[in-house]
Amino acid sequence: MTLVDVITGVFLFLGCFFIIVAAVGVVRFPDIYSRVHPAGKGDTLGQALILVGLLIYSGMSFIALKIVLIIGFIAIANPTASHAVVRAAYAAGVKPWEKGDKRQ
Amino acid sequence: MSHLVTFILMFGFWIALSGYFDPFHIVSGIVCSLIVTWLSHDLLVPKGTDIKIEAGRVVRFMLYLPWLLKEIFFANLWVAFRVLHPRMPIDPRLIEVKTDIATDLGIVTFAHSVTLTPGTVTIAAGKDGSFLIHAISEQAAATLLNGELARRVKAIEGTDV
Amino acid sequence: MFSVAAVVLILASLLILYRVIKGPRSHDRLLGANMIGTNAVVLLALIGFIFERPHFLDLALVYALINFIATIALLRYREIGGVD
């Protein structure tokens, strides 16, 4: 176990935690608008953390450059996809859940 | 000018993805970048863009990123708490936010930042700087409405809008 | 270490699969499908490291692009109710 291994492990653990939280959130939350919150935030950060772990593990090379490209793309694409989902739901007239309503 | 910027970006992208430096790959990279530049230089840099102003905005955007990363991290802890809490303490609501953001980069940055910061997701973004936002709790809505995010994004746009 | 992370990713995707199957609306399904797709991107990168074949990163990059375009296209289709 070197220092690089330990740091990579920490990043992988944090990333896995946030991805699991996002998955649980998407299953638990009551309607499409609130489900987008864990999907948009949790997934973006979790995946970025795992990729940063890989980045540290691989060191400086063209692999690192490609990982940075993937991180950048995910950070732009994920919130855009969440925004497109809620916009389509809003355009389709889905009512937002409010406190006390039945789960959708 | 738009040709040059597009060509440099495309060729840099080619180098990043290929990773080979022998003459064959370099020459085919230059040819491909030239074709892409010829076809789509006005997509990346639209007509009437002032390169200097845009470059300034990009630099200020880079300086804005560290603050955003910090916010994203706290946003996730915040959402994780609400997801894992047994009673799920959420109280969603829709809010309208009026800002004086005018440029495309500013609108996109604001909408993205709202989605990535605690408890708020952009539903609709208008060209006039009005946003329809879904907030997951009253506190999240109040944090957004106090306008710090809008001020920071406005600072990216700079004075010459 | 990488294998553990890959297994966790697959388990998370299975959880999301419940939401994709259950619905109740097509937006929920699309949201879940997009999340599984982006998880698959990271999974591809991890597989590249597990088997020490960095070329999987290219696949991950291309898959990220395809997944994003697919989600946007499907949502656009849902929004305007058809393709013109």
XYZ file of C-alpha atoms in Angstrom:
349
model
C 0.000 0.000 0.000
C 1.522 3.253 -1.099
C 0.222 6.755 -0.434
C -1.226 6.944 -3.965
C -3.210 3.761 -3.324
C -4.635 5.187 -0.107
C -5.687 8.488 -1.704
C -7.239 6.623 -4.653
C -9.126 4.401 -2.226
C -10.515 7.393 -0.337
C -11.744 9.015 -3.548
C -13.274 5.753 -4.779
C -15.037 5.277 -1.431
C -16.475 8.804 -1.418
C -17.583 8.463 -5.037
C -19.293 5.122 -4.374
C -21.036 6.613 -1.328
C -22.490 9.519 -3.322
C -23.542 7.255 -6.195
C -25.365 4.901 -3.802
C -27.013 7.918 -2.127
C -28.159 9.180 -5.530
C -29.606 5.755 -6.388
C -31.432 5.519 -3.041
C -32.711 9.072 -3.495
C -34.117 8.337 -6.928
C -35.945 5.332 -5.485
C -37.185 7.065 -2.300
C -38.207 10.586 -3.319
C -41.898 11.155 -4.023
C -42.066 12.846 -7.442
C -40.078 13.539 -10.605
C -39.017 17.058 -9.575
C -37.486 15.983 -6.271
C -35.968 12.839 -7.829
C -33.942 15.065 -10.112
C -32.110 16.548 -7.087
C -30.145 13.401 -6.135
C -29.834 12.429 -9.817
C -28.340 15.741 -10.898
C -26.082 16.433 -7.918
C -25.225 13.046 -6.410
C -24.387 11.303 -9.646
C -22.273 14.177 -10.966
C -20.142 14.428 -7.826
C -19.923 10.670 -7.267
C -18.735 9.962 -10.783
C -16.350 12.899 -10.771
C -14.828 11.662 -7.480
C -14.308 8.118 -8.824
C -12.697 9.521 -11.971
C -10.464 11.814 -9.893
C -9.390 8.697 -7.995
C -8.432 7.040 -11.287
C -6.697 10.264 -12.333
C -4.495 10.219 -9.228
C -3.778 6.509 -9.702
C -2.711 6.900 -13.348
C -0.390 9.885 -12.792
C 0.578 12.351 -15.508
C -0.007 10.908 -18.986
C -2.420 10.990 -21.898
C -4.703 8.746 -19.843
C -5.001 11.553 -17.287
C -5.882 14.016 -20.055
C -8.661 11.722 -21.285
C -10.027 11.324 -17.750
C -10.097 15.121 -17.371
C -12.068 15.321 -20.631
C -14.565 12.725 -19.346
C -14.958 14.597 -16.027
C -15.554 17.872 -17.850
C -18.077 16.303 -20.167
C -19.970 14.586 -17.338
C -20.046 17.841 -15.347
C -21.657 19.618 -18.309
C -23.926 16.818 -19.549
C -25.435 15.580 -16.267
C -27.049 18.852 -15.095
C -28.206 19.509 -18.663
C -29.893 16.115 -18.826
C -31.588 16.697 -15.436
C -32.750 20.109 -16.600
C -34.130 18.565 -19.814
C -36.008 15.948 -17.756
C -37.721 18.491 -15.481
C -38.439 20.817 -18.385
C -40.120 18.008 -20.326
C -42.068 16.997 -17.203
C -43.129 20.619 -16.609
C -44.167 21.012 -20.253
C -46.213 17.813 -19.942
C -48.037 19.392 -16.982
C -46.811 17.103 -14.191
C -47.938 18.608 -10.854
C -45.154 19.069 -8.265
C -45.572 17.011 -5.097
C -46.234 19.027 -1.965
C -46.009 18.141 1.683
C -48.869 15.805 2.625
C -49.650 14.601 -0.911
C -49.633 10.947 -1.876
C -46.387 9.620 -3.401
C -46.407 9.495 -7.193
C -10.040 34.909 -36.296
C -12.863 32.426 -35.669
C -11.067 30.020 -38.031
C -7.844 30.235 -36.023
C -9.502 29.705 -32.620
C -11.536 26.738 -33.872
C -8.499 25.184 -35.568
C -6.311 25.447 -32.460
C -9.027 23.947 -30.240
C -9.771 21.110 -32.686
C -6.098 20.242 -33.168
C -5.509 20.295 -29.407
C -8.453 17.938 -28.996
C -6.991 15.627 -31.660
C -3.605 15.541 -29.899
C -5.283 14.851 -26.550
C -7.267 11.935 -27.947
C -4.656 10.350 -30.215
C -1.458 10.624 -28.182
C 0.787 9.712 -31.134
C 3.361 12.138 -32.530
C 4.563 10.401 -35.733
C 4.150 12.322 -39.041
C 1.153 10.260 -40.225
C -0.990 11.046 -37.201
C 0.037 14.709 -37.063
C -0.730 15.275 -40.758
C -4.082 13.494 -40.628
C -4.886 15.507 -37.514
C -4.155 18.767 -39.304
C -6.272 17.713 -42.305
C -9.227 16.671 -40.139
C -9.026 19.854 -38.044
C -8.969 21.951 -41.209
C -12.075 20.218 -42.576
C -13.940 20.684 -39.272
C -12.806 24.312 -39.066
C -13.986 25.015 -42.605
C -17.398 23.431 -41.960
C -18.189 24.750 -38.481
C -16.085 27.767 -37.510
C -19.203 29.891 -37.014
C -20.741 27.372 -34.597
C -18.082 27.699 -31.923
C -17.409 31.400 -32.445
C -20.601 33.057 -33.802
C -20.433 36.114 -36.042
C -19.931 39.395 -34.217
C -18.125 37.881 -31.220
C -15.443 39.998 -29.597
C -12.695 37.474 -28.817
C -11.133 39.670 -26.120
C -14.351 40.043 -24.105
C -15.134 36.335 -24.426
C -11.599 35.384 -23.331
C -11.991 37.598 -20.255
C -15.261 35.854 -19.455
C -13.673 32.425 -19.811
C -10.852 33.424 -17.424
C -13.321 34.790 -14.846
C -15.361 31.597 -15.277
C -12.280 29.538 -14.375
C -11.805 31.669 -11.250
C -15.463 31.040 -10.349
C -15.047 27.234 -10.507
C -13.370 26.648 -7.089
C -16.264 28.333 -5.270
C -18.710 26.239 -7.326
C -16.853 23.010 -6.467
C -17.095 23.816 -2.756
C -20.829 24.492 -3.144
C -21.300 21.226 -5.055
C -19.657 19.251 -2.271
C -21.864 20.795 0.420
C -24.911 20.382 -1.834
C -24.264 16.674 -1.955
C -23.853 16.286 1.799
C -27.097 18.239 2.139
C -28.980 16.004 -0.314
C -27.403 12.867 1.192
C -28.746 13.902 4.615
C -32.259 14.306 3.242
C -32.118 11.059 1.276
C -30.872 8.951 4.166
C -33.035 10.612 6.869
C -35.803 8.134 7.848
C -38.588 10.733 7.632
C -37.248 12.539 4.515
C -37.586 16.187 5.665
C -38.458 17.778 2.331
C -41.005 20.467 1.500
C -40.748 21.204 -2.236
C -41.962 24.382 -3.879
C -41.616 26.284 -7.151
C -40.047 29.743 -7.133
C -39.423 32.385 -9.786
C -36.125 34.248 -9.811
C -35.561 37.488 -11.746
C -31.940 38.366 -12.506
C -30.254 40.872 -14.797
C -28.090 38.222 -16.467
C -28.053 38.868 -20.205
C -25.387 36.797 -22.008
C -25.708 33.173 -23.105
C -22.690 32.112 -21.041
C -24.171 33.820 -17.981
C -27.568 32.144 -18.381
C -26.032 28.694 -18.879
C -23.663 29.166 -15.935
C -26.467 30.342 -13.674
C -28.786 27.476 -14.653
C -26.022 24.908 -14.139
C -24.943 26.391 -10.828
C -28.524 26.411 -9.566
C -28.863 22.733 -10.466
C -25.598 21.842 -8.772
C -25.991 23.889 -5.567
C -28.034 22.747 -2.550
C -31.679 21.878 -3.014
C -32.530 23.720 -6.216
C -33.046 22.593 -9.830
C -33.683 24.845 -12.833
C -36.927 24.014 -14.636
C -37.003 26.794 -17.212
C -34.476 29.467 -18.210
C -35.560 32.510 -20.180
C -33.514 34.754 -22.466
C -34.489 37.758 -20.324
C -32.824 36.367 -17.193
C -35.909 34.958 -15.474
C -35.669 31.420 -14.136
C -38.287 28.966 -12.882
C -36.731 26.914 -10.112
C -37.813 23.887 -8.076
C -36.539 24.149 -4.505
C -36.684 21.127 -2.233
C -37.087 23.097 1.003
C -37.894 26.577 2.224
C -34.308 27.128 3.374
C -32.909 26.249 -0.080
C -35.317 28.704 -1.715
C -34.313 31.454 0.725
C -30.590 30.848 0.089
C -31.109 31.245 -3.640
C -33.362 34.288 -3.329
C -30.760 36.254 -1.353
C -28.918 36.586 -4.651
C -25.283 35.705 -3.960
C -25.159 33.263 -6.873
C -26.661 35.820 -9.269
C -24.061 38.404 -8.151
C -21.195 35.986 -8.777
C -22.486 35.012 -12.223
C -23.025 38.691 -13.036
C -19.377 39.270 -12.132
C -18.351 36.668 -14.730
C -20.214 38.544 -17.438
C -18.226 41.668 -16.702
C -19.203 45.247 -17.429
C -19.428 45.159 -21.240
C -22.674 43.294 -21.930
C -10.053 -1.901 -5.020
C -11.300 -1.046 -8.528
C -13.356 -4.246 -8.651
C -15.132 -3.279 -5.416
C -16.007 0.129 -6.835
C -17.256 -1.532 -10.041
C -19.502 -3.893 -8.050
C -20.887 -0.951 -6.042
C -21.647 0.875 -9.293
C -23.513 -2.162 -10.625
C -25.532 -2.426 -7.388
C -26.427 1.289 -7.628
C -27.518 0.754 -11.230
C -29.725 -2.150 -10.117
C -31.371 0.144 -7.544
C -32.026 2.726 -10.249
C -33.407 -0.052 -12.460
C -36.268 -0.377 -9.970
C -37.235 3.232 -10.720
C -36.893 2.639 -14.472
C -39.235 -0.369 -14.336
C -41.723 1.159 -11.874
C -42.059 4.528 -13.601
C -44.715 5.837 -13.080
C -44.177 8.274 -15.958
C -41.820 8.142 -18.895
C -39.791 11.051 -17.419
C -38.907 8.970 -14.361
C -37.858 6.131 -16.635
C -35.708 8.412 -18.785
C -34.072 9.964 -15.732
C -33.188 6.484 -14.468
C -31.955 5.376 -17.875
C -29.714 8.435 -18.127
C -28.279 7.752 -14.655
C -27.544 4.126 -15.542
C -25.897 5.339 -18.737
C -23.589 7.762 -16.936
C -22.793 5.071 -14.342
C -21.835 2.821 -17.260
C -19.354 5.468 -18.428
C -17.550 5.318 -15.083
C -17.838 1.519 -15.101
C -16.077 1.420 -18.484
C -13.263 3.598 -17.131
C -12.952 1.307 -14.091
C -12.868 -1.805 -16.310
C -10.028 -0.211 -18.247
C -8.068 0.082 -14.997
C -9.008 -3.399 -13.697
C -7.719 -5.140 -16.834
C -4.984 -2.504 -17.408
C -6.231 -1.640 -20.868
C -6.390 2.177 -21.037
C -8.143 2.076 -24.410
C -11.399 1.502 -22.549
C -11.246 5.220 -21.698
C -11.925 6.037 -25.362
C -14.990 3.820 -25.204
C -16.073 5.634 -22.030
C -15.711 9.033 -23.709
C -17.684 7.954 -26.793
C -20.339 6.294 -24.646
C -20.738 9.490 -22.603
C -21.372 11.460 -25.803
C -23.862 8.917 -27.191
C -25.725 8.634 -23.880
C -26.128 12.405 -23.591
C -27.386 12.794 -27.169
C -29.814 9.889 -26.711
C -31.295 11.382 -23.523
C -31.729 14.832 -25.037
C -33.232 13.420 -28.240
C -35.746 11.240 -26.367
C -36.778 14.107 -24.076
C -37.162 16.416 -27.036
C -39.363 13.763 -28.598
C -41.473 13.559 -25.425
C -41.717 17.340 -25.224
C -42.971 18.081 -28.729
C -44.828 14.775 -29.057
C -43.308 13.633 -32.328
C -40.449 14.096 -34.756
C -40.838 16.607 -37.543
